[in-house]
């Protein structure tokens, strides 16, 4: 397989000055300028190797799943489901998040439970029983059996196929996934979307949490999103949740009937029901919304905030009924849509001519690994 250049995002020269304005209403410490997402410099051979691994079902225990089974390029690396599928015999209790700009995050997963680096996120995605349930030693052996990998690892400067090398390649691919071409960045905004941006920063108060180029403060908050009953009515989902809650040290995990969110990070009551502020990039590709996929459309999201969010004792004090007019709701939705750019279903990111059948080795007696 060729080591294609991972094209870095096209940045627009013409960023409207208004978009660079610092949000006046957020606390100074949080204030970050809006504007295009900065591409991360990646090593192209390593990212190309990571891309092949990302699309390879041999990275899951029973070879039924690849990262891309749940993170699909035409949906900005989500899967369109309210709750994700999971490894054979389990079903996930969370919505698959977009991987757009994921290299810029400060903490990962909806509960923010991994606050270290993408290496840990990648390891967890491969080995966790309900993700891909893979034993890294077996993975290494499988990779070593494929001449395409042997060449790609060598070309990427990683020697023989190894677990560490595979993880660093996948991370490199993840870091290459950068948003580009959104009307918000190119300055090609409708009057309605412009009005929506003003509401977003002003009357609607959205920028208090959705700030910076990715429109997130990388912090958990409680907005009172309702539970998704499917987690408790479907035994496969419930058992997956129980596995997770037990591992995270949640007391009474057999009887918990709600997703505790960021509580698992610090075991403090005030974190219960708080979820990481998601990025608002690429929303037109990533419905349904929220950590549990319970809100189907952007219109419904705006309606949710207009009511002051959901019901929760811990709800963030900044949420309150907004009293938006019909036109203002349309403006906000148009603004949110203007944050979506080019599809990731292009050669840099999609599987292309991906082929897991190794080529026939003509002269196998003289083949050296
Ligand atoms: C079975 C579906 C599934 C598979 C397979 C899968 N993921 Fe995910 N991914 C998810 C879900 C669901 C979450 C959110 C989990 C949570 O919040 O607890 C997630 C979260 C992530 C995140 C964190 C995103 C963020 O913004 O916090 C990254 C990065 C990621 N996955 C990368 C990968 C990689 C790399 C692979 C392959 C090695 C992979 N995933 C395989 C469903 C999947
Ligand atoms: C107090 C902080 C806060 C404020 C203010 C806020 N949000 Fe959010 N937003 C969040 C959090 C946290 C989530 C994730 C909740 C969850 O997953 O349960 C979220 C989720 C969303 C989502 C879903 C994204 C996805 O990929 O699932 C959209 C869209 C959104 N917010 C838009 C807005 C808009 C528009 C406003 C203003 C009307 C706003 N937010 C105000 C914190 C906030």
Short mmCIF file of C-alpha atoms and ligand atoms in Angstrom, two decimals:
data_model
loop_
_atom_site.label_atom_id
_atom_site.label_comp_id
_atom_site.label_asym_id
_atom_site.label_seq_id
_atom_site.Cartn_x
_atom_site.Cartn_y
_atom_site.Cartn_z
CA UNK A 1 0.00 0.00 0.00
CA UNK A 2 1.28 3.41 -0.89
CA UNK A 3 2.19 5.84 1.82
CA UNK A 4 0.01 8.67 0.70
CA UNK A 5 0.56 12.15 1.91
CA UNK A 6 -1.90 13.02 4.61
CA UNK A 7 -3.03 16.35 3.32
CA UNK A 8 -3.20 18.94 6.01
CA UNK A 9 -6.25 21.08 6.36
CA UNK A 10 -6.72 23.98 4.02
CA UNK A 11 -6.76 27.10 6.06
CA UNK A 12 -8.67 30.03 4.83
CA UNK A 13 -6.80 33.27 4.46
CA UNK A 14 -10.03 35.18 4.79
CA UNK A 15 -11.14 34.73 8.35
CA UNK A 16 -13.69 37.37 9.21
CA UNK A 17 -12.25 39.62 11.93
CA UNK A 18 -15.40 39.20 14.03
CA UNK A 19 -14.62 35.50 14.38
CA UNK A 20 -11.31 36.23 15.98
CA UNK A 21 -12.90 38.36 18.65
CA UNK A 22 -12.39 37.03 22.13
CA UNK A 23 -15.66 36.08 23.78
CA UNK A 24 -16.22 38.86 26.23
CA UNK A 25 -18.62 37.03 28.49
CA UNK A 26 -16.56 33.98 29.51
CA UNK A 27 -14.20 34.13 32.45
CA UNK A 28 -10.86 35.53 31.28
CA UNK A 29 -9.04 32.29 32.09
CA UNK A 30 -11.31 30.37 29.73
CA UNK A 31 -11.44 32.92 26.97
CA UNK A 32 -9.99 31.47 23.81
CA UNK A 33 -10.28 32.91 20.37
CA UNK A 34 -12.62 31.38 17.80
CA UNK A 35 -11.14 30.60 14.40
CA UNK A 36 -10.03 27.66 12.27
CA UNK A 37 -8.69 24.54 13.95
CA UNK A 38 -4.91 24.37 13.70
CA UNK A 39 -3.66 21.26 11.87
CA UNK A 40 -1.19 19.11 13.81
CA UNK A 41 2.05 18.31 12.01
CA UNK A 42 2.17 14.54 11.38
CA UNK A 43 4.74 12.13 9.95
CA UNK A 44 3.09 10.95 6.76
CA UNK A 45 4.40 7.37 6.62
CA UNK A 46 3.40 6.81 10.23
CA UNK A 47 -0.07 8.31 9.69
CA UNK A 48 -0.57 6.15 6.57
CA UNK A 49 0.28 3.08 8.65
CA UNK A 50 -2.14 4.29 11.31
CA UNK A 51 -4.85 4.68 8.72
CA UNK A 52 -4.45 1.08 7.57
CA UNK A 53 -4.58 -0.14 11.16
CA UNK A 54 -7.68 2.00 11.80
CA UNK A 55 -9.55 0.18 9.01
CA UNK A 56 -8.29 -3.30 9.88
CA UNK A 57 -10.70 -5.72 11.60
CA UNK A 58 -7.74 -7.92 12.59
CA UNK A 59 -7.21 -5.47 15.45
CA UNK A 60 -10.25 -6.92 17.25
CA UNK A 61 -10.21 -10.25 19.07
CA UNK A 62 -12.64 -12.07 16.78
CA UNK A 63 -11.85 -9.86 13.74
CA UNK A 64 -15.41 -8.51 13.68
CA UNK A 65 -14.62 -4.84 14.35
CA UNK A 66 -12.20 -2.17 13.21
CA UNK A 67 -11.96 1.31 14.72
CA UNK A 68 -13.79 2.40 11.56
CA UNK A 69 -16.77 0.13 12.29
CA UNK A 70 -17.85 2.79 14.79
CA UNK A 71 -15.83 5.78 13.55
CA UNK A 72 -16.90 6.15 9.90
CA UNK A 73 -15.33 8.84 7.68
CA UNK A 74 -18.56 9.92 5.92
CA UNK A 75 -20.10 10.65 9.33
CA UNK A 76 -17.08 12.62 10.61
CA UNK A 77 -15.94 9.40 12.29
CA UNK A 78 -19.19 8.66 14.15
CA UNK A 79 -21.70 5.90 13.34
CA UNK A 80 -25.14 7.57 13.18
CA UNK A 81 -26.45 5.42 16.04
CA UNK A 82 -27.85 6.82 19.31
CA UNK A 83 -25.78 4.26 21.22
CA UNK A 84 -22.75 2.60 19.72
CA UNK A 85 -22.48 -1.08 18.89
CA UNK A 86 -19.71 -2.91 20.74
CA UNK A 87 -17.70 -6.12 20.74
CA UNK A 88 -19.55 -9.41 20.21
CA UNK A 89 -21.78 -10.11 23.22
CA UNK A 90 -21.87 -6.52 24.44
CA UNK A 91 -23.53 -3.27 23.34
CA UNK A 92 -22.28 0.18 24.21
CA UNK A 93 -23.97 2.64 26.56
CA UNK A 94 -22.50 5.76 24.91
CA UNK A 95 -22.82 7.60 21.61
CA UNK A 96 -19.74 7.40 19.37
CA UNK A 97 -18.01 10.81 19.42
CA UNK A 98 -16.48 12.42 16.35
CA UNK A 99 -12.72 12.05 15.93
CA UNK A 100 -12.42 15.41 14.15
CA UNK A 101 -9.66 17.42 15.87
CA UNK A 102 -9.37 14.76 18.55
CA UNK A 103 -5.63 15.37 18.90
CA UNK A 104 -6.38 18.77 20.46
CA UNK A 105 -8.56 17.44 23.29
CA UNK A 106 -7.39 17.74 26.89
CA UNK A 107 -9.35 14.70 28.15
CA UNK A 108 -11.10 11.93 26.24
CA UNK A 109 -14.36 9.95 26.37
CA UNK A 110 -17.69 11.55 27.32
CA UNK A 111 -16.82 11.34 31.01
CA UNK A 112 -13.28 12.66 30.46
CA UNK A 113 -11.90 9.60 32.29
CA UNK A 114 -8.69 9.59 30.29
CA UNK A 115 -6.84 12.83 30.81
CA UNK A 116 -3.37 11.68 29.80
CA UNK A 117 -2.78 11.20 26.08
CA UNK A 118 -4.04 9.58 22.88
CA UNK A 119 -1.76 6.61 23.48
CA UNK A 120 -3.88 5.58 26.46
CA UNK A 121 -7.11 6.21 24.52
CA UNK A 122 -5.83 4.03 21.67
CA UNK A 123 -4.73 1.26 24.02
CA UNK A 124 -8.09 1.30 25.77
CA UNK A 125 -9.96 1.22 22.44
CA UNK A 126 -8.02 -1.87 21.34
CA UNK A 127 -7.94 -3.87 24.57
CA UNK A 128 -11.16 -2.99 26.45
CA UNK A 129 -13.51 -6.01 26.39
CA UNK A 130 -16.48 -4.04 25.06
CA UNK A 131 -14.46 -2.11 22.46
CA UNK A 132 -12.24 -4.51 20.47
CA UNK A 133 -11.30 -7.05 23.13
CA UNK A 134 -7.83 -7.56 21.69
CA UNK A 135 -4.80 -9.08 23.34
CA UNK A 136 -1.90 -6.90 22.23
CA UNK A 137 0.44 -9.88 21.95
CA UNK A 138 -1.90 -11.56 19.48
CA UNK A 139 -2.25 -8.29 17.61
CA UNK A 140 1.51 -8.08 17.21
CA UNK A 141 1.66 -11.63 15.84
CA UNK A 142 -1.15 -10.92 13.37
CA UNK A 143 0.61 -7.79 12.13
CA UNK A 144 3.87 -9.66 11.68
CA UNK A 145 2.14 -12.13 9.38
CA UNK A 146 1.22 -9.45 6.86
CA UNK A 147 4.03 -8.41 4.47
CA UNK A 148 2.24 -5.11 3.82
CA UNK A 149 2.60 -4.23 7.50
CA UNK A 150 6.20 -5.39 7.62
CA UNK A 151 7.03 -2.92 4.87
CA UNK A 152 4.89 -0.10 6.27
CA UNK A 153 6.36 -0.39 9.79
CA UNK A 154 9.86 -0.32 8.32
CA UNK A 155 9.04 2.65 6.05
CA UNK A 156 7.63 4.50 9.05
CA UNK A 157 10.88 3.97 10.96
CA UNK A 158 9.30 1.60 13.48
CA UNK A 159 11.29 -1.57 12.68
CA UNK A 160 9.30 -4.79 13.04
CA UNK A 161 5.55 -4.62 13.71
CA UNK A 162 5.11 -4.00 17.42
CA UNK A 163 2.35 -2.92 19.79
CA UNK A 164 3.97 0.37 20.65
CA UNK A 165 4.58 1.09 16.97
CA UNK A 166 0.96 0.26 16.09
CA UNK A 167 -0.34 2.56 18.81
CA UNK A 168 1.87 5.44 17.83
CA UNK A 169 0.81 5.02 14.18
CA UNK A 170 -2.89 5.04 15.06
CA UNK A 171 -2.34 8.16 17.16
CA UNK A 172 -0.57 9.81 14.25
CA UNK A 173 -3.56 9.09 12.02
CA UNK A 174 -5.96 10.43 14.68
CA UNK A 175 -3.92 13.63 14.93
CA UNK A 176 -4.21 14.13 11.17
CA UNK A 177 -8.02 14.35 11.33
CA UNK A 178 -8.49 18.11 11.17
CA UNK A 179 -11.62 20.04 10.25
CA UNK A 180 -11.38 22.28 7.21
CA UNK A 181 -13.54 24.25 4.83
CA UNK A 182 -16.41 25.17 7.19
CA UNK A 183 -18.32 28.29 6.09
CA UNK A 184 -17.49 29.72 9.53
CA UNK A 185 -13.78 29.56 8.62
CA UNK A 186 -14.05 30.59 4.98
CA UNK A 187 -16.18 33.60 5.94
CA UNK A 188 -18.99 32.35 3.70
CA UNK A 189 -21.71 32.83 6.32
CA UNK A 190 -25.38 33.57 5.65
CA UNK A 191 -26.94 36.55 7.43
CA UNK A 192 -28.92 34.10 9.55
CA UNK A 193 -25.77 32.20 10.63
CA UNK A 194 -24.07 35.51 11.49
CA UNK A 195 -27.03 36.48 13.67
CA UNK A 196 -26.80 33.01 15.22
CA UNK A 197 -23.14 33.57 16.12
CA UNK A 198 -24.07 36.79 17.93
CA UNK A 199 -26.78 34.94 19.88
CA UNK A 200 -24.30 32.13 20.61
CA UNK A 201 -21.88 34.59 22.22
CA UNK A 202 -24.58 36.81 23.71
CA UNK A 203 -28.19 36.18 24.68
CA UNK A 204 -28.06 32.35 24.40
CA UNK A 205 -24.88 32.07 26.50
CA UNK A 206 -23.52 29.07 24.58
CA UNK A 207 -19.93 30.37 24.45
CA UNK A 208 -19.61 30.04 28.23
CA UNK A 209 -18.78 26.38 27.60
CA UNK A 210 -18.42 26.04 23.82
CA UNK A 211 -15.35 28.20 23.26
CA UNK A 212 -12.16 28.31 21.16
CA UNK A 213 -11.60 26.91 17.65
CA UNK A 214 -13.21 23.57 18.56
CA UNK A 215 -16.04 25.20 20.54
CA UNK A 216 -15.29 23.32 23.74
CA UNK A 217 -13.69 24.14 27.07
CA UNK A 218 -12.65 20.45 27.44
CA UNK A 219 -14.37 20.37 30.83
CA UNK A 220 -17.39 18.39 32.08
CA UNK A 221 -20.67 20.14 32.90
CA UNK A 222 -24.12 18.97 33.85
CA UNK A 223 -26.76 20.08 31.36
CA UNK A 224 -29.43 17.63 32.57
CA UNK A 225 -29.66 15.48 29.42
CA UNK A 226 -32.25 12.75 30.09
CA UNK A 227 -31.18 9.11 30.50
CA UNK A 228 -31.45 6.81 27.50
CA UNK A 229 -33.80 4.02 28.69
CA UNK A 230 -32.30 1.55 26.17
CA UNK A 231 -29.22 1.25 28.41
CA UNK A 232 -31.31 -0.28 31.17
CA UNK A 233 -33.86 -2.23 29.10
CA UNK A 234 -31.34 -4.00 26.84
CA UNK A 235 -29.45 -6.69 28.83
CA UNK A 236 -26.36 -6.47 26.58
CA UNK A 237 -26.10 -2.73 27.15
CA UNK A 238 -26.81 -3.03 30.83
CA UNK A 239 -24.15 -5.68 31.37
CA UNK A 240 -21.66 -3.51 29.45
CA UNK A 241 -22.49 -0.56 31.68
CA UNK A 242 -22.14 -2.73 34.81
CA UNK A 243 -18.70 -3.91 33.62
CA UNK A 244 -17.60 -0.32 33.17
CA UNK A 245 -19.11 0.97 36.44
CA UNK A 246 -17.53 -1.84 38.43
CA UNK A 247 -14.13 -1.22 36.88
CA UNK A 248 -14.45 2.51 37.62
CA UNK A 249 -15.04 1.75 41.30
CA UNK A 250 -18.68 2.88 41.42
CA UNK A 251 -20.28 1.60 44.63
CA UNK A 252 -23.54 -0.29 44.29
CA UNK A 253 -22.84 -0.65 40.55
CA UNK A 254 -25.45 -3.40 40.15
CA UNK A 255 -28.23 -1.02 41.10
CA UNK A 256 -27.17 2.21 39.42
CA UNK A 257 -29.67 3.17 36.71
CA UNK A 258 -28.10 6.34 35.37
CA UNK A 259 -24.89 7.29 33.64
CA UNK A 260 -22.78 9.03 36.29
CA UNK A 261 -20.51 10.70 33.72
CA UNK A 262 -17.50 12.55 35.16
CA UNK A 263 -18.24 11.19 38.65
CA UNK A 264 -15.91 8.32 37.71
CA UNK A 265 -12.98 10.78 37.54
CA UNK A 266 -13.10 12.09 41.11
CA UNK A 267 -15.99 10.24 42.83
CA UNK A 268 -17.42 13.60 43.94
CA UNK A 269 -21.19 14.02 43.99
CA UNK A 270 -21.02 17.37 42.23
CA UNK A 271 -19.47 15.67 39.18
CA UNK A 272 -22.35 13.22 38.88
CA UNK A 273 -24.18 13.61 35.58
CA UNK A 274 -21.56 15.97 34.13
CA UNK A 275 -20.24 15.17 30.65
CA UNK A 276 -17.39 16.64 28.65
CA UNK A 277 -18.44 19.63 26.55
CA UNK A 278 -18.36 18.23 23.01
CA UNK A 279 -16.79 20.08 20.13
CA UNK A 280 -19.39 21.69 17.84
CA UNK A 281 -17.38 21.03 14.68
CA UNK A 282 -18.93 18.78 11.98
CA UNK A 283 -22.37 18.56 13.64
CA UNK A 284 -24.21 18.06 10.33
CA UNK A 285 -22.45 14.70 9.99
CA UNK A 286 -22.72 13.51 13.60
CA UNK A 287 -26.41 13.21 14.60
CA UNK A 288 -27.85 12.03 16.94
CA UNK A 289 -26.41 14.16 19.74
CA UNK A 290 -25.31 14.06 23.39
CA UNK A 291 -23.39 11.36 25.29
CA UNK A 292 -26.29 8.94 24.91
CA UNK A 293 -27.72 10.00 21.53
CA UNK A 294 -31.07 11.06 22.99
CA UNK A 295 -31.42 14.30 20.98
CA UNK A 296 -32.02 13.61 17.30
CA UNK A 297 -31.59 16.99 15.58
CA UNK A 298 -29.96 20.40 15.96
CA UNK A 299 -33.43 21.98 16.11
CA UNK A 300 -34.18 19.75 19.11
CA UNK A 301 -30.84 20.67 20.74
CA UNK A 302 -31.69 24.38 20.47
CA UNK A 303 -35.17 23.65 21.87
CA UNK A 304 -33.50 21.80 24.78
CA UNK A 305 -31.37 24.85 25.64
CA UNK A 306 -34.29 27.21 25.10
CA UNK A 307 -36.09 25.36 27.90
CA UNK A 308 -33.02 25.91 30.10
CA UNK A 309 -31.60 22.39 29.62
CA UNK A 310 -32.93 19.25 31.31
CA UNK A 311 -33.71 18.30 34.91
CA UNK A 312 -30.89 17.55 37.32
CA UNK A 313 -30.14 18.61 40.86
CA UNK A 314 -26.54 19.30 39.78
CA UNK A 315 -27.43 21.27 36.67
CA UNK A 316 -24.98 24.02 35.71
CA UNK A 317 -26.27 27.33 37.09
CA UNK A 318 -25.62 29.09 33.79
CA UNK A 319 -28.44 27.22 32.05
CA UNK A 320 -31.82 28.93 32.24
CA UNK A 321 -34.81 29.38 29.89
CA UNK A 322 -33.69 31.59 26.99
CA UNK A 323 -36.98 32.87 25.60
CA UNK A 324 -35.72 32.70 22.01
CA UNK A 325 -38.04 33.75 19.17
CA UNK A 326 -38.71 31.37 16.28
CA UNK A 327 -36.31 33.34 14.12
CA UNK A 328 -33.58 33.29 16.75
CA UNK A 329 -33.83 29.50 16.98
CA UNK A 330 -33.39 29.25 13.21
CA UNK A 331 -30.38 31.61 13.43
CA UNK A 332 -28.71 29.43 16.06
CA UNK A 333 -29.27 26.26 14.03
CA UNK A 334 -27.88 27.96 10.90
CA UNK A 335 -24.82 29.03 12.88
CA UNK A 336 -24.27 25.49 14.22
CA UNK A 337 -24.51 24.14 10.65
CA UNK A 338 -21.88 26.65 9.48
CA UNK A 339 -19.31 24.86 11.68
CA UNK A 340 -19.33 21.78 9.43
CA UNK A 341 -16.78 21.58 6.66
CA UNK A 342 -15.42 19.15 4.10
CA UNK A 343 -16.30 15.48 4.41
CA UNK A 344 -13.62 13.13 5.70
CA UNK A 345 -14.76 10.59 3.12
CA UNK A 346 -11.78 11.46 0.90
CA UNK A 347 -8.57 9.53 0.09
CA UNK A 348 -6.57 11.02 2.96
CA UNK A 349 -8.96 9.56 5.50
CA UNK A 350 -11.12 6.83 3.95
CA UNK A 351 -9.92 3.25 3.44
CA UNK A 352 -9.32 3.70 -0.30
CA UNK A 353 -8.10 0.46 -1.84
CA UNK A 354 -7.65 -1.15 1.57
CA UNK A 355 -7.05 -4.89 1.28
CA UNK A 356 -6.43 -7.25 4.17
CA UNK A 357 -5.72 -10.25 1.95
CA UNK A 358 -1.92 -10.41 1.90
CA UNK A 359 -0.46 -10.76 -1.59
CA UNK A 360 0.65 -14.27 -2.59
CA UNK A 361 4.36 -14.68 -1.88
CA UNK A 362 5.94 -16.02 -5.05
CA UNK A 363 9.27 -17.18 -3.70
CA UNK A 364 8.34 -18.01 -0.11
CA UNK A 365 11.40 -20.17 0.61
CA UNK A 366 13.62 -17.13 0.29
CA UNK A 367 11.24 -14.74 2.04
CA UNK A 368 12.83 -13.01 5.04
CA UNK A 369 10.85 -11.33 7.79
C1 LIG B 1 -17.61 -0.56 19.17
C2 LIG B 1 -17.50 0.79 18.65
C3 LIG B 1 -16.14 1.44 18.73
C4 LIG B 1 -14.94 0.94 18.27
C5 LIG B 1 -14.66 -0.39 17.61
C6 LIG B 1 -13.97 1.97 18.55
N1 LIG B 1 -14.56 3.04 19.15
FE1 LIG B 1 -13.66 4.76 19.68
N2 LIG B 1 -15.30 5.29 20.72
C7 LIG B 1 -16.50 4.62 20.73
C8 LIG B 1 -17.35 5.16 21.76
C9 LIG B 1 -18.77 4.69 22.10
C10 LIG B 1 -16.61 6.18 22.41
C11 LIG B 1 -17.05 6.99 23.63
C12 LIG B 1 -16.82 6.13 24.87
C13 LIG B 1 -17.13 6.78 26.19
O1 LIG B 1 -17.44 7.98 26.24
O2 LIG B 1 -17.04 6.10 27.20
C14 LIG B 1 -15.33 6.24 21.70
C15 LIG B 1 -14.34 7.19 21.98
C16 LIG B 1 -13.15 7.30 21.25
C17 LIG B 1 -12.20 8.37 21.38
C18 LIG B 1 -12.33 9.60 22.29
C19 LIG B 1 -13.00 10.72 21.56
C20 LIG B 1 -13.28 11.93 22.42
O3 LIG B 1 -13.53 13.01 21.88
O4 LIG B 1 -13.27 11.81 23.66
C21 LIG B 1 -11.16 8.10 20.52
C22 LIG B 1 -9.92 8.94 20.29
C23 LIG B 1 -11.47 6.84 19.88
N3 LIG B 1 -12.70 6.40 20.33
C24 LIG B 1 -10.64 6.21 18.97
C25 LIG B 1 -10.82 4.88 18.60
C26 LIG B 1 -9.79 4.06 17.98
C27 LIG B 1 -8.40 4.53 17.59
C28 LIG B 1 -10.34 2.82 17.79
C29 LIG B 1 -9.68 1.59 17.25
C30 LIG B 1 -8.44 1.17 17.92
C31 LIG B 1 -11.72 2.89 18.29
N4 LIG B 1 -11.95 4.14 18.78
C32 LIG B 1 -12.62 1.85 18.24
C33 LIG B 1 -16.83 3.58 19.89
C34 LIG B 1 -15.88 2.74 19.29
C1 LIG B 2 -22.89 24.94 30.93
C2 LIG B 2 -22.12 24.65 29.75
C3 LIG B 2 -22.86 24.66 28.43
C4 LIG B 2 -23.59 25.67 27.85
C5 LIG B 2 -23.87 27.04 28.41
C6 LIG B 2 -24.04 25.18 26.58
N1 LIG B 2 -23.60 23.90 26.38
FE1 LIG B 2 -23.95 22.76 24.75
N2 LIG B 2 -23.16 21.16 25.70
C7 LIG B 2 -22.56 21.19 26.95
C8 LIG B 2 -22.31 19.84 27.39
C9 LIG B 2 -21.65 19.42 28.69
C10 LIG B 2 -22.81 18.99 26.37
C11 LIG B 2 -22.79 17.45 26.36
C12 LIG B 2 -23.94 16.95 27.21
C13 LIG B 2 -24.12 15.45 27.12
O1 LIG B 2 -23.45 14.79 26.33
O2 LIG B 2 -24.96 14.94 27.86
C14 LIG B 2 -23.32 19.86 25.32
C15 LIG B 2 -23.83 19.42 24.10
C16 LIG B 2 -24.19 20.24 23.05
C17 LIG B 2 -24.49 19.81 21.71
C18 LIG B 2 -24.44 18.35 21.21
C19 LIG B 2 -23.12 18.07 20.53
C20 LIG B 2 -22.89 16.62 20.22
O3 LIG B 2 -21.99 16.33 19.41
O4 LIG B 2 -23.54 15.75 20.82
C21 LIG B 2 -24.79 20.92 20.98
C22 LIG B 2 -25.16 20.97 19.51
C23 LIG B 2 -24.70 22.05 21.87
N3 LIG B 2 -24.32 21.60 23.12
C24 LIG B 2 -24.96 23.37 21.52
C25 LIG B 2 -25.12 24.37 22.46
C26 LIG B 2 -25.78 25.63 22.20
C27 LIG B 2 -26.35 26.04 20.87
C28 LIG B 2 -25.77 26.33 23.38
C29 LIG B 2 -26.40 27.67 23.68
C30 LIG B 2 -27.84 27.74 23.44
C31 LIG B 2 -25.08 25.52 24.37
N4 LIG B 2 -24.72 24.34 23.77
C32 LIG B 2 -24.84 25.90 25.68
C33 LIG B 2 -22.27 22.32 27.67
C34 LIG B 2 -22.89 23.54 27.49
#
